[in-house]
Amino acid sequence: MKLRQVSDLSDFSRGHWLRELLCRGEELSHVQSSPDGQHLLLLQKSRPPTLPRVVAFQRHSIAGADLERSWQPPQPALVGLLFLQSPVVPDSWVLAVVWEHGRTEVWHFVVAVGWQLLQTLELCQGARARVVSVCSQGANLVWCEERPPLGAHSDMSKCAFRFCVCARALEVGEQGVRLGTARIVLHNSPEYQVLASPHHVFLVPAAAGFATTSKFLLIWHPEKAEFTITAPSAGFIHSKVLRSSSESDFKKLLLGSVGLLSGFAPLDIHTSTVSSSGGLLLVSTKGSVSIVEPDGTQRHVFDLEGGPLAQGSLVQLKTFGSILACVLAGVLYLVDQNSGRLVEKEVLSMKEVHFLESQGEEDSIQLLSQSGIYSFSFSKPEDSSRPEPCLVEMVFEEACRYYQRRSLSSSKLTVEKLKKGGTFQAPVVLAAILQHSLHQKQKPARSLQDTYAKLLSTVNLELQSYMSLELLKTCVVCAPESEVESYCKELVEQEVSRILQSDMDKDNLAYLNSVFASFPKAAWKATRSCLQLQQNGDGLLVARATPEVWKKVLCQPQLEEVGQNGMVPLFELICASFLRFKPKWLPSFVELTQQYVSSSWPYSSKEGPEGRVPLYKRALGVLARKSKHGEADGEMELELLLCSKRPKAVLQALHLLIHLKQWQRVVEVAEKFSKLSPLLNKEIFITLLAEFAQHRELDPYLDRLWPLCPAELTASDILTMVLQHLPHSQEDPVPFSSEGNQLTVGLLKPLLQRVVQRPSVQDEMYSDALQSSTFPPPTPPREH
């Protein structure tokens, strides 16, 4: 990294005063440059005898009127300085100065004239409103304002939801500046800091907010009129489209998620800003830097050195292309956002520094200090797709976490200590093997110790898989849009296969959930491939998955690991894929899974997946969560109940068919499943006998029903059940009814004859003894 001075501040108007203000760095609360880099705005804190003020400095000593505004408390304070593009003149901009009471001054700089006030506008509609945060999103101003309660002595703690988020277009034209109609994006909300990316607005809870509302972030998508609620650390994401203004109420937005959100820990946010890619960069009090994407997902980027951050410590963040620049305690960190790798670390000799915009240069960073403006140029590696340094570094970082968790010592283990060797040899050995193997194609092979060579032969296949996966990821990033889909399919298949060969812990399950949500079709094809699902010659579904893969599929995490954070187990994910892409196969898949369970775990074992919730019920749960239901779903419910072959499920399916009056299928199910067990046979026959007594729909099938009669039922039992289920009539019974739907003895006669003529159960029990040649049997010989 090369340091180069771009300016000594002498090319700025009033450069000596600018240098003097920068030397008193503790008085500056904000430094901002214009989009063209020709103007600097400095916001100075209130420090007696000076008043708080904002001052503008022009580069190249451009002549003209200066911009300097100060205010005397309790006058409304300055809330935001926003540079807005002017659609009339290309590459031109205006400056919006927003005050706490909503008054907005729009300034424009004209060469040789200086700063001119174009117009003063009132942003808020209420006289008592107070702006607490403001940002610009495209041509719109978005702000969070406080609307105090009407009562002068109202308890403010009871009016926590007295804020609202509003948006208003600011149009700059030849005729002047005009404000569009104000619209309320979210009302009755807690206090939020609004941060805008090109297409989204992030709502970050204020530090002084209530604990109940500081557990999640909100992301507003203006083009879709949609809000995303996300608790990134817990993996919870929920989106809701606001179809009308009545739905923009904060409490209505959270309706349905309050129970889940209440169990989460409050967000840990020390510093927040928006990256150039449109994500939200967050720094926790522990020094962990992460990015929240517009879809609500969170990705860890880097951990700052030095441990927990002090409450007043200043952390500055800015992105330049794919590089994240971070300044903390006089140290500049340059981190690759994509890999999380530390590219450069530089100790700065400057006391106070501020990031500036780099005009069209993604590989340079501009810093403002009291002695001038400096540019840091960093060169990207020749082959950035090669993962050698990143992979070796990851080995030591993972080893640090592994050993630290198992260490009884309070001293922190660092990568530098591991690299020196000593106590822990495993990461050093693995790093040496990786460096040897990864450089083999570029350089002549170096000799390895015998022990290393043996270990290399053991991990060689895993290493090849990793390299092919990294190459595939590079192809996805560099491929044209027409080829991305095919690469994604292959990438998803490799990732699903890899996870099914690993331990199914909470992190892997959360990753699989995101893969199935982002690439549903590719994940479905990968699942079919991993389970080796196909139809045989008879049209039956078969699976040739290994027992290890089946165990991962049937793994059911603890209840506290799923549900609250939005994750679902892998079996449910696969069932949802079947319902979406191949619904006819779902009952066969559940049946195959049950066959594996019955062969691997004892019946009703608490250790097996059937010991908690039966698999058919888990599949039915997936079916119930479908957003749209049709006739096909009713048929699928029947198939899932029947494929389980469980007595309760079969009887439930039988009752469903009776309710649907599908008598042909009722009889077919009765004939098929009565053979499973005598107890189920009896339950089925009693159910159908009760239906027979009530109506005449089963009369055409009596010759198929009577053979199902259990052997232990007597004629007396049958008549008792029939009488119990006869329909109740309002009129007195008559001998000969004209309706023709009454039960007659003639209909029961074949069944009664069958029961009377067959031998009784007791006769069958003693038939062998009665047919013996000698009775009683001879006495067995005694042993002497």
JSON list of C-alpha atoms in Angstrom, two decimals, residues 273-439:
[
{"chain": "A", "resi": 273, "resn": "THR", "atom": "CA", "xyz": [-23.25, 2.69, 7.86]},
{"chain": "A", "resi": 274, "resn": "VAL", "atom": "CA", "xyz": [-24.26, 1.73, 4.32]},
{"chain": "A", "resi": 275, "resn": "SER", "atom": "CA", "xyz": [-21.73, 0.12, 1.96]},
{"chain": "A", "resi": 276, "resn": "SER", "atom": "CA", "xyz": [-21.29, 1.02, -1.71]},
{"chain": "A", "resi": 277, "resn": "SER", "atom": "CA", "xyz": [-22.86, -2.34, -2.65]},
{"chain": "A", "resi": 278, "resn": "GLY", "atom": "CA", "xyz": [-26.11, -1.43, -0.85]},
{"chain": "A", "resi": 279, "resn": "GLY", "atom": "CA", "xyz": [-25.67, -3.53, 2.31]},
{"chain": "A", "resi": 280, "resn": "LEU", "atom": "CA", "xyz": [-25.72, -2.33, 5.92]},
{"chain": "A", "resi": 281, "resn": "LEU", "atom": "CA", "xyz": [-22.34, -2.54, 7.67]},
{"chain": "A", "resi": 282, "resn": "LEU", "atom": "CA", "xyz": [-22.59, -3.19, 11.41]},
{"chain": "A", "resi": 283, "resn": "VAL", "atom": "CA", "xyz": [-19.83, -3.11, 14.02]},
{"chain": "A", "resi": 284, "resn": "SER", "atom": "CA", "xyz": [-20.68, -4.81, 17.33]},
{"chain": "A", "resi": 285, "resn": "THR", "atom": "CA", "xyz": [-19.33, -3.75, 20.71]},
{"chain": "A", "resi": 286, "resn": "LYS", "atom": "CA", "xyz": [-17.12, -6.86, 20.56]},
{"chain": "A", "resi": 287, "resn": "GLY", "atom": "CA", "xyz": [-15.41, -5.54, 17.41]},
{"chain": "A", "resi": 288, "resn": "SER", "atom": "CA", "xyz": [-17.11, -7.89, 14.95]},
{"chain": "A", "resi": 289, "resn": "VAL", "atom": "CA", "xyz": [-17.86, -6.39, 11.51]},
{"chain": "A", "resi": 290, "resn": "SER", "atom": "CA", "xyz": [-20.77, -7.88, 9.56]},
{"chain": "A", "resi": 291, "resn": "ILE", "atom": "CA", "xyz": [-22.95, -6.88, 6.63]},
{"chain": "A", "resi": 292, "resn": "VAL", "atom": "CA", "xyz": [-26.76, -7.16, 6.41]},
{"chain": "A", "resi": 293, "resn": "GLU", "atom": "CA", "xyz": [-27.94, -7.57, 2.83]},
{"chain": "A", "resi": 294, "resn": "PRO", "atom": "CA", "xyz": [-31.17, -5.93, 1.58]},
{"chain": "A", "resi": 295, "resn": "ASP", "atom": "CA", "xyz": [-32.92, -9.33, 1.74]},
{"chain": "A", "resi": 296, "resn": "GLY", "atom": "CA", "xyz": [-32.29, -9.50, 5.50]},
{"chain": "A", "resi": 297, "resn": "THR", "atom": "CA", "xyz": [-29.47, -12.07, 5.54]},
{"chain": "A", "resi": 298, "resn": "GLN", "atom": "CA", "xyz": [-26.33, -11.35, 7.54]},
{"chain": "A", "resi": 299, "resn": "ARG", "atom": "CA", "xyz": [-22.75, -12.27, 6.70]},
{"chain": "A", "resi": 300, "resn": "HIS", "atom": "CA", "xyz": [-19.74, -11.97, 8.99]},
{"chain": "A", "resi": 301, "resn": "VAL", "atom": "CA", "xyz": [-16.87, -10.05, 7.39]},
{"chain": "A", "resi": 302, "resn": "PHE", "atom": "CA", "xyz": [-14.06, -9.43, 9.87]},
{"chain": "A", "resi": 303, "resn": "ASP", "atom": "CA", "xyz": [-13.09, -9.14, 13.54]},
{"chain": "A", "resi": 304, "resn": "LEU", "atom": "CA", "xyz": [-11.24, -6.00, 14.64]},
{"chain": "A", "resi": 305, "resn": "GLU", "atom": "CA", "xyz": [-8.27, -6.45, 16.93]},
{"chain": "A", "resi": 306, "resn": "GLY", "atom": "CA", "xyz": [-8.22, -5.15, 20.47]},
{"chain": "A", "resi": 307, "resn": "GLY", "atom": "CA", "xyz": [-11.26, -6.87, 21.96]},
{"chain": "A", "resi": 308, "resn": "PRO", "atom": "CA", "xyz": [-14.45, -5.07, 23.08]},
{"chain": "A", "resi": 309, "resn": "LEU", "atom": "CA", "xyz": [-14.89, -1.46, 21.95]},
{"chain": "A", "resi": 310, "resn": "ALA", "atom": "CA", "xyz": [-15.18, 1.33, 24.49]},
{"chain": "A", "resi": 311, "resn": "GLN", "atom": "CA", "xyz": [-18.44, 3.27, 24.54]},
{"chain": "A", "resi": 312, "resn": "GLY", "atom": "CA", "xyz": [-16.95, 6.49, 23.14]},
{"chain": "A", "resi": 313, "resn": "SER", "atom": "CA", "xyz": [-14.45, 4.92, 20.73]},
{"chain": "A", "resi": 314, "resn": "LEU", "atom": "CA", "xyz": [-14.82, 6.10, 17.12]},
{"chain": "A", "resi": 315, "resn": "VAL", "atom": "CA", "xyz": [-14.97, 3.50, 14.33]},
{"chain": "A", "resi": 316, "resn": "GLN", "atom": "CA", "xyz": [-14.99, 4.82, 10.76]},
{"chain": "A", "resi": 317, "resn": "LEU", "atom": "CA", "xyz": [-16.12, 2.56, 7.89]},
{"chain": "A", "resi": 318, "resn": "LYS", "atom": "CA", "xyz": [-16.18, 3.07, 4.14]},
{"chain": "A", "resi": 319, "resn": "THR", "atom": "CA", "xyz": [-16.19, 0.73, 1.15]},
{"chain": "A", "resi": 320, "resn": "PHE", "atom": "CA", "xyz": [-14.19, 1.23, -2.02]},
{"chain": "A", "resi": 321, "resn": "GLY", "atom": "CA", "xyz": [-15.29, -1.38, -4.54]},
{"chain": "A", "resi": 322, "resn": "SER", "atom": "CA", "xyz": [-14.90, -4.76, -2.84]},
{"chain": "A", "resi": 323, "resn": "ILE", "atom": "CA", "xyz": [-12.51, -3.39, -0.19]},
{"chain": "A", "resi": 324, "resn": "LEU", "atom": "CA", "xyz": [-13.76, -2.36, 3.24]},
{"chain": "A", "resi": 325, "resn": "ALA", "atom": "CA", "xyz": [-11.66, 0.34, 4.89]},
{"chain": "A", "resi": 326, "resn": "CYS", "atom": "CA", "xyz": [-11.90, 0.70, 8.65]},
{"chain": "A", "resi": 327, "resn": "VAL", "atom": "CA", "xyz": [-10.10, 3.10, 10.98]},
{"chain": "A", "resi": 328, "resn": "LEU", "atom": "CA", "xyz": [-9.96, 2.34, 14.70]},
{"chain": "A", "resi": 329, "resn": "ALA", "atom": "CA", "xyz": [-7.58, 3.87, 17.24]},
{"chain": "A", "resi": 330, "resn": "GLY", "atom": "CA", "xyz": [-5.19, 5.15, 14.56]},
{"chain": "A", "resi": 331, "resn": "VAL", "atom": "CA", "xyz": [-5.00, 1.82, 12.68]},
{"chain": "A", "resi": 332, "resn": "LEU", "atom": "CA", "xyz": [-6.28, 1.42, 9.11]},
{"chain": "A", "resi": 333, "resn": "TYR", "atom": "CA", "xyz": [-7.61, -2.02, 8.17]},
{"chain": "A", "resi": 334, "resn": "LEU", "atom": "CA", "xyz": [-8.28, -2.98, 4.55]},
{"chain": "A", "resi": 335, "resn": "VAL", "atom": "CA", "xyz": [-10.48, -6.08, 4.29]},
{"chain": "A", "resi": 336, "resn": "ASP", "atom": "CA", "xyz": [-11.77, -7.98, 1.28]},
{"chain": "A", "resi": 337, "resn": "GLN", "atom": "CA", "xyz": [-15.56, -7.94, 1.79]},
{"chain": "A", "resi": 338, "resn": "ASN", "atom": "CA", "xyz": [-16.10, -11.11, -0.23]},
{"chain": "A", "resi": 339, "resn": "SER", "atom": "CA", "xyz": [-13.64, -13.40, 1.57]},
{"chain": "A", "resi": 340, "resn": "GLY", "atom": "CA", "xyz": [-13.16, -11.57, 4.89]},
{"chain": "A", "resi": 341, "resn": "ARG", "atom": "CA", "xyz": [-9.40, -11.65, 4.34]},
{"chain": "A", "resi": 342, "resn": "LEU", "atom": "CA", "xyz": [-7.26, -8.86, 5.80]},
{"chain": "A", "resi": 343, "resn": "VAL", "atom": "CA", "xyz": [-5.58, -7.30, 2.76]},
{"chain": "A", "resi": 344, "resn": "GLU", "atom": "CA", "xyz": [-3.56, -4.65, 4.57]},
{"chain": "A", "resi": 345, "resn": "LYS", "atom": "CA", "xyz": [-3.06, -3.23, 8.03]},
{"chain": "A", "resi": 346, "resn": "GLU", "atom": "CA", "xyz": [-1.40, 0.17, 8.45]},
{"chain": "A", "resi": 347, "resn": "VAL", "atom": "CA", "xyz": [-0.62, 2.16, 11.61]},
{"chain": "A", "resi": 348, "resn": "LEU", "atom": "CA", "xyz": [-1.37, 5.81, 10.80]},
{"chain": "A", "resi": 349, "resn": "SER", "atom": "CA", "xyz": [0.81, 8.62, 12.08]},
{"chain": "A", "resi": 350, "resn": "MET", "atom": "CA", "xyz": [-2.13, 11.05, 11.82]},
{"chain": "A", "resi": 351, "resn": "LYS", "atom": "CA", "xyz": [-4.15, 11.78, 14.94]},
{"chain": "A", "resi": 352, "resn": "GLU", "atom": "CA", "xyz": [-7.55, 12.42, 13.32]},
{"chain": "A", "resi": 353, "resn": "VAL", "atom": "CA", "xyz": [-8.54, 11.17, 9.84]},
{"chain": "A", "resi": 354, "resn": "HIS", "atom": "CA", "xyz": [-11.77, 11.24, 7.81]},
{"chain": "A", "resi": 355, "resn": "PHE", "atom": "CA", "xyz": [-12.69, 9.25, 4.70]},
{"chain": "A", "resi": 356, "resn": "LEU", "atom": "CA", "xyz": [-13.46, 11.19, 1.51]},
{"chain": "A", "resi": 357, "resn": "GLU", "atom": "CA", "xyz": [-15.03, 10.15, -1.78]},
{"chain": "A", "resi": 358, "resn": "SER", "atom": "CA", "xyz": [-12.57, 8.76, -4.35]},
{"chain": "A", "resi": 359, "resn": "GLN", "atom": "CA", "xyz": [-13.58, 10.05, -7.76]},
{"chain": "A", "resi": 360, "resn": "GLY", "atom": "CA", "xyz": [-13.88, 7.03, -10.10]},
{"chain": "A", "resi": 361, "resn": "GLU", "atom": "CA", "xyz": [-11.03, 5.10, -8.44]},
{"chain": "A", "resi": 362, "resn": "GLU", "atom": "CA", "xyz": [-11.96, 1.86, -6.70]},
{"chain": "A", "resi": 363, "resn": "ASP", "atom": "CA", "xyz": [-8.35, 0.90, -5.91]},
{"chain": "A", "resi": 364, "resn": "SER", "atom": "CA", "xyz": [-7.51, 4.04, -3.93]},
{"chain": "A", "resi": 365, "resn": "ILE", "atom": "CA", "xyz": [-8.69, 5.52, -0.64]},
{"chain": "A", "resi": 366, "resn": "GLN", "atom": "CA", "xyz": [-8.64, 9.21, 0.20]},
{"chain": "A", "resi": 367, "resn": "LEU", "atom": "CA", "xyz": [-8.13, 10.35, 3.78]},
{"chain": "A", "resi": 368, "resn": "LEU", "atom": "CA", "xyz": [-8.43, 13.89, 5.16]},
{"chain": "A", "resi": 369, "resn": "SER", "atom": "CA", "xyz": [-6.08, 14.80, 8.00]},
{"chain": "A", "resi": 370, "resn": "GLN", "atom": "CA", "xyz": [-4.89, 18.03, 9.61]},
{"chain": "A", "resi": 371, "resn": "SER", "atom": "CA", "xyz": [-1.89, 18.15, 7.27]},
{"chain": "A", "resi": 372, "resn": "GLY", "atom": "CA", "xyz": [-3.77, 17.52, 4.02]},
{"chain": "A", "resi": 373, "resn": "ILE", "atom": "CA", "xyz": [-5.51, 14.96, 1.85]},
{"chain": "A", "resi": 374, "resn": "TYR", "atom": "CA", "xyz": [-3.74, 11.64, 1.29]},
{"chain": "A", "resi": 375, "resn": "SER", "atom": "CA", "xyz": [-4.43, 8.82, -1.12]},
{"chain": "A", "resi": 376, "resn": "PHE", "atom": "CA", "xyz": [-3.70, 5.19, -0.39]},
{"chain": "A", "resi": 377, "resn": "SER", "atom": "CA", "xyz": [-3.34, 3.03, -3.48]},
{"chain": "A", "resi": 378, "resn": "PHE", "atom": "CA", "xyz": [-3.56, -0.72, -3.08]},
{"chain": "A", "resi": 379, "resn": "SER", "atom": "CA", "xyz": [-2.90, -3.14, -5.92]},
{"chain": "A", "resi": 380, "resn": "LYS", "atom": "CA", "xyz": [-5.09, -6.19, -6.30]},
{"chain": "A", "resi": 381, "resn": "PRO", "atom": "CA", "xyz": [-3.34, -9.57, -6.53]},
{"chain": "A", "resi": 382, "resn": "GLU", "atom": "CA", "xyz": [-2.59, -10.79, -10.03]},
{"chain": "A", "resi": 383, "resn": "ASP", "atom": "CA", "xyz": [-4.84, -13.78, -9.67]},
{"chain": "A", "resi": 384, "resn": "SER", "atom": "CA", "xyz": [-7.50, -12.91, -7.13]},
{"chain": "A", "resi": 385, "resn": "SER", "atom": "CA", "xyz": [-9.38, -16.13, -7.83]},
{"chain": "A", "resi": 386, "resn": "ARG", "atom": "CA", "xyz": [-6.59, -18.25, -6.32]},
{"chain": "A", "resi": 387, "resn": "PRO", "atom": "CA", "xyz": [-7.70, -19.20, -2.83]},
{"chain": "A", "resi": 388, "resn": "GLU", "atom": "CA", "xyz": [-4.29, -20.19, -1.44]},
{"chain": "A", "resi": 389, "resn": "PRO", "atom": "CA", "xyz": [-3.68, -17.31, 1.05]},
{"chain": "A", "resi": 390, "resn": "CYS", "atom": "CA", "xyz": [-7.31, -17.21, 2.10]},
{"chain": "A", "resi": 391, "resn": "LEU", "atom": "CA", "xyz": [-7.51, -20.96, 2.65]},
{"chain": "A", "resi": 392, "resn": "VAL", "atom": "CA", "xyz": [-4.28, -21.15, 4.67]},
{"chain": "A", "resi": 393, "resn": "GLU", "atom": "CA", "xyz": [-5.38, -18.16, 6.75]},
{"chain": "A", "resi": 394, "resn": "MET", "atom": "CA", "xyz": [-8.76, -19.81, 7.36]},
{"chain": "A", "resi": 395, "resn": "VAL", "atom": "CA", "xyz": [-7.00, -22.90, 8.73]},
{"chain": "A", "resi": 396, "resn": "PHE", "atom": "CA", "xyz": [-5.29, -20.86, 11.46]},
{"chain": "A", "resi": 397, "resn": "GLU", "atom": "CA", "xyz": [-8.42, -18.80, 12.23]},
{"chain": "A", "resi": 398, "resn": "GLU", "atom": "CA", "xyz": [-10.55, -21.94, 12.60]},
{"chain": "A", "resi": 399, "resn": "ALA", "atom": "CA", "xyz": [-7.83, -23.56, 14.72]},
{"chain": "A", "resi": 400, "resn": "CYS", "atom": "CA", "xyz": [-7.82, -20.48, 16.99]},
{"chain": "A", "resi": 401, "resn": "ARG", "atom": "CA", "xyz": [-11.56, -20.81, 17.59]},
{"chain": "A", "resi": 402, "resn": "TYR", "atom": "CA", "xyz": [-11.30, -24.59, 18.08]},
{"chain": "A", "resi": 403, "resn": "TYR", "atom": "CA", "xyz": [-8.49, -24.46, 20.65]},
{"chain": "A", "resi": 404, "resn": "GLN", "atom": "CA", "xyz": [-9.87, -21.39, 22.41]},
{"chain": "A", "resi": 405, "resn": "ARG", "atom": "CA", "xyz": [-13.20, -23.15, 23.09]},
{"chain": "A", "resi": 406, "resn": "ARG", "atom": "CA", "xyz": [-11.35, -26.06, 24.68]},
{"chain": "A", "resi": 407, "resn": "SER", "atom": "CA", "xyz": [-8.77, -24.00, 26.58]},
{"chain": "A", "resi": 408, "resn": "LEU", "atom": "CA", "xyz": [-8.96, -23.44, 30.32]},
{"chain": "A", "resi": 409, "resn": "SER", "atom": "CA", "xyz": [-6.61, -20.45, 30.10]},
{"chain": "A", "resi": 410, "resn": "SER", "atom": "CA", "xyz": [-7.95, -16.89, 30.04]},
{"chain": "A", "resi": 411, "resn": "SER", "atom": "CA", "xyz": [-5.21, -15.66, 27.66]},
{"chain": "A", "resi": 412, "resn": "LYS", "atom": "CA", "xyz": [-6.36, -15.12, 24.08]},
{"chain": "A", "resi": 413, "resn": "LEU", "atom": "CA", "xyz": [-4.91, -17.36, 21.39]},
{"chain": "A", "resi": 414, "resn": "THR", "atom": "CA", "xyz": [-3.93, -15.51, 18.18]},
{"chain": "A", "resi": 415, "resn": "VAL", "atom": "CA", "xyz": [-3.04, -16.58, 14.65]},
{"chain": "A", "resi": 416, "resn": "GLU", "atom": "CA", "xyz": [0.52, -15.28, 15.14]},
{"chain": "A", "resi": 417, "resn": "LYS", "atom": "CA", "xyz": [1.04, -17.57, 18.15]},
{"chain": "A", "resi": 418, "resn": "LEU", "atom": "CA", "xyz": [-0.22, -20.57, 16.20]},
{"chain": "A", "resi": 419, "resn": "LYS", "atom": "CA", "xyz": [2.03, -19.83, 13.21]},
{"chain": "A", "resi": 420, "resn": "LYS", "atom": "CA", "xyz": [5.09, -19.87, 15.45]},
{"chain": "A", "resi": 421, "resn": "GLY", "atom": "CA", "xyz": [4.34, -23.50, 16.23]},
{"chain": "A", "resi": 422, "resn": "GLY", "atom": "CA", "xyz": [5.03, -25.01, 19.62]},
{"chain": "A", "resi": 423, "resn": "THR", "atom": "CA", "xyz": [2.10, -26.58, 21.43]},
{"chain": "A", "resi": 424, "resn": "PHE", "atom": "CA", "xyz": [-0.34, -26.90, 18.54]},
{"chain": "A", "resi": 425, "resn": "GLN", "atom": "CA", "xyz": [1.22, -28.61, 15.53]},
{"chain": "A", "resi": 426, "resn": "ALA", "atom": "CA", "xyz": [-1.92, -29.65, 13.64]},
{"chain": "A", "resi": 427, "resn": "PRO", "atom": "CA", "xyz": [-2.68, -26.28, 11.94]},
{"chain": "A", "resi": 428, "resn": "VAL", "atom": "CA", "xyz": [1.00, -25.80, 11.04]},
{"chain": "A", "resi": 429, "resn": "VAL", "atom": "CA", "xyz": [1.12, -29.26, 9.42]},
{"chain": "A", "resi": 430, "resn": "LEU", "atom": "CA", "xyz": [-2.15, -28.75, 7.55]},
{"chain": "A", "resi": 431, "resn": "ALA", "atom": "CA", "xyz": [-1.07, -25.30, 6.33]},
{"chain": "A", "resi": 432, "resn": "ALA", "atom": "CA", "xyz": [2.19, -26.75, 5.03]},
{"chain": "A", "resi": 433, "resn": "ILE", "atom": "CA", "xyz": [0.33, -29.51, 3.19]},
{"chain": "A", "resi": 434, "resn": "LEU", "atom": "CA", "xyz": [-2.11, -27.03, 1.64]},
{"chain": "A", "resi": 435, "resn": "GLN", "atom": "CA", "xyz": [0.64, -24.68, 0.51]},
{"chain": "A", "resi": 436, "resn": "HIS", "atom": "CA", "xyz": [2.56, -27.58, -1.01]},
{"chain": "A", "resi": 437, "resn": "SER", "atom": "CA", "xyz": [-0.48, -28.96, -2.83]},
{"chain": "A", "resi": 438, "resn": "LEU", "atom": "CA", "xyz": [-1.93, -25.64, -3.98]},
{"chain": "A", "resi": 439, "resn": "HIS", "atom": "CA", "xyz": [1.37, -24.39, -5.42]}
]
